[in-house]
Amino acid sequence: MKYYGPAHTDSDVWIHFTDADVVHVGDTWWNGVYPFIDYSTGGSINWQIQAAEANLKAFTGKTVFIPGHGPVGGRSEVTEFRDMLVDVRDKVAAMKKKGMAQSEVVAATPTAAYDAKWGQFLVTPAMFTGLVYAGV
């Protein structure tokens, strides 16, 4: 078991079952759905990205990843998650830097390219955009 540091919350850990090469990464990875970033307990978009990077650095293409939400997967799905987080964060940060209010950024739909896949669970595209906005 290893502590990530803050990511989804301030107490995220992974558990690696070494003999089977299976890792449970908890809510640092939501497979195929937008994640909830819990700022009230120390989470942040940047730390969520860092946790995804740690997952990719620490494990191989043969590792089976168990997410906090969604089906099990592998390195390619974790990479896709990380890339989505980075892209949405960068888009939202650029709009916020231009002085756009949260409501304007949400209306600009910076998640549009991902919504059909990632926006079909508890965290809606608008909610996720608001969470990212709060953290950049």
XYZ file of C-alpha atoms in Angstrom:
136
model
C 0.000 0.000 0.000
C 1.279 3.466 -0.841
C 0.028 6.983 -0.122
C -0.269 9.279 -3.147
C -0.532 12.536 -1.310
C -3.659 14.569 -1.948
C -5.564 13.749 -5.151
C -9.308 13.042 -5.050
C -9.056 13.764 -1.306
C -6.156 14.127 1.122
C -6.017 10.417 1.941
C -5.696 8.563 -1.364
C -3.739 5.305 -1.429
C -3.098 2.513 -3.864
C -2.972 -1.144 -2.976
C -0.782 -3.273 -5.245
C -1.321 -7.014 -5.232
C 2.150 -7.756 -6.518
C 1.810 -11.468 -7.265
C -1.199 -10.822 -9.501
C 0.023 -7.409 -10.762
C -3.330 -5.867 -9.891
C -3.564 -2.420 -8.329
C -6.561 -0.785 -6.711
C -6.152 2.952 -7.243
C -9.396 4.050 -5.619
C -10.885 7.373 -6.605
C -7.666 8.595 -8.199
C -9.092 6.990 -11.350
C -12.722 7.014 -12.470
C -12.806 4.810 -15.560
C -14.928 6.379 -18.284
C -16.658 8.981 -16.110
C -15.795 12.445 -14.837
C -14.311 12.309 -11.345
C -15.503 14.137 -8.278
C -12.660 16.215 -6.884
C -13.328 16.789 -3.208
C -11.786 20.151 -2.372
C -13.372 20.075 1.092
C -11.081 17.174 2.047
C -7.915 18.375 0.319
C -8.350 17.187 -3.255
C -7.419 19.195 -6.355
C -7.393 18.864 -10.132
C -3.609 19.160 -10.232
C -3.133 16.476 -7.591
C -5.661 14.272 -9.396
C -3.455 14.590 -12.497
C -0.349 13.846 -10.419
C -1.987 10.680 -9.094
C -2.744 9.546 -12.651
C 0.894 10.238 -13.550
C 2.024 8.217 -10.525
C -0.194 5.325 -11.621
C 1.331 5.372 -15.101
C 4.880 5.657 -13.788
C 4.599 2.902 -11.192
C 2.860 0.192 -13.194
C 3.281 -1.588 -16.517
C 1.108 -2.330 -19.511
C 0.371 -5.717 -17.964
C -0.983 -4.294 -14.703
C -4.734 -4.544 -14.130
C -6.100 -1.309 -12.638
C -9.160 -1.298 -10.387
C -10.746 2.168 -10.352
C -12.856 3.807 -7.702
C -15.707 3.920 -10.230
C -16.216 2.139 -13.534
C -14.896 -1.132 -14.906
C -11.383 -2.474 -14.401
C -8.950 -1.490 -17.087
C -5.348 -1.030 -18.008
C -2.702 1.487 -18.806
C -4.431 2.801 -21.930
C -7.578 3.743 -19.999
C -5.564 5.424 -17.235
C -3.648 7.340 -19.910
C -6.902 8.432 -21.540
C -8.181 9.630 -18.141
C -4.985 11.592 -17.460
C -5.062 13.165 -20.923
C -8.698 14.205 -20.484
C -7.934 15.785 -17.110
C -4.987 17.735 -18.498
C -6.908 18.939 -21.554
C -9.958 20.107 -19.603
C -7.806 21.712 -16.903
C -5.783 23.618 -19.480
C -8.888 24.829 -21.335
C -10.622 25.940 -18.147
C -7.464 27.623 -16.798
C -7.017 29.582 -20.026
C -10.617 30.835 -19.901
C -10.348 31.727 -16.213
C -7.091 33.584 -16.879
C -8.949 35.661 -19.485
C -11.314 36.726 -16.707
C -14.285 34.547 -17.579
C -16.672 33.807 -14.721
C -17.423 30.209 -13.806
C -20.866 30.408 -15.425
C -19.284 31.621 -18.671
C -16.729 28.812 -18.652
C -19.436 26.226 -18.013
C -21.477 27.705 -20.881
C -18.412 27.466 -23.176
C -18.453 23.658 -22.662
C -14.710 22.965 -22.450
C -15.568 19.296 -21.893
C -17.616 18.944 -25.113
C -15.171 16.549 -26.777
C -15.492 14.171 -23.802
C -19.099 14.514 -22.674
C -20.571 11.623 -24.669
C -18.239 9.200 -22.905
C -17.273 10.804 -19.614
C -20.389 12.813 -18.775
C -22.862 9.973 -18.273
C -22.550 9.333 -14.534
C -22.874 11.224 -11.264
C -20.578 14.112 -12.188
C -22.143 15.995 -15.084
C -20.090 17.994 -17.583
C -21.218 21.268 -15.989
C -20.390 20.015 -12.494
C -16.970 18.764 -13.585
C -16.204 22.077 -15.299
C -17.142 23.869 -12.076
C -14.884 21.595 -10.053
C -11.979 22.206 -12.401
C -12.667 25.956 -12.386
C -12.481 25.967 -8.577
C -9.050 24.381 -8.711
C -7.232 26.441 -11.329
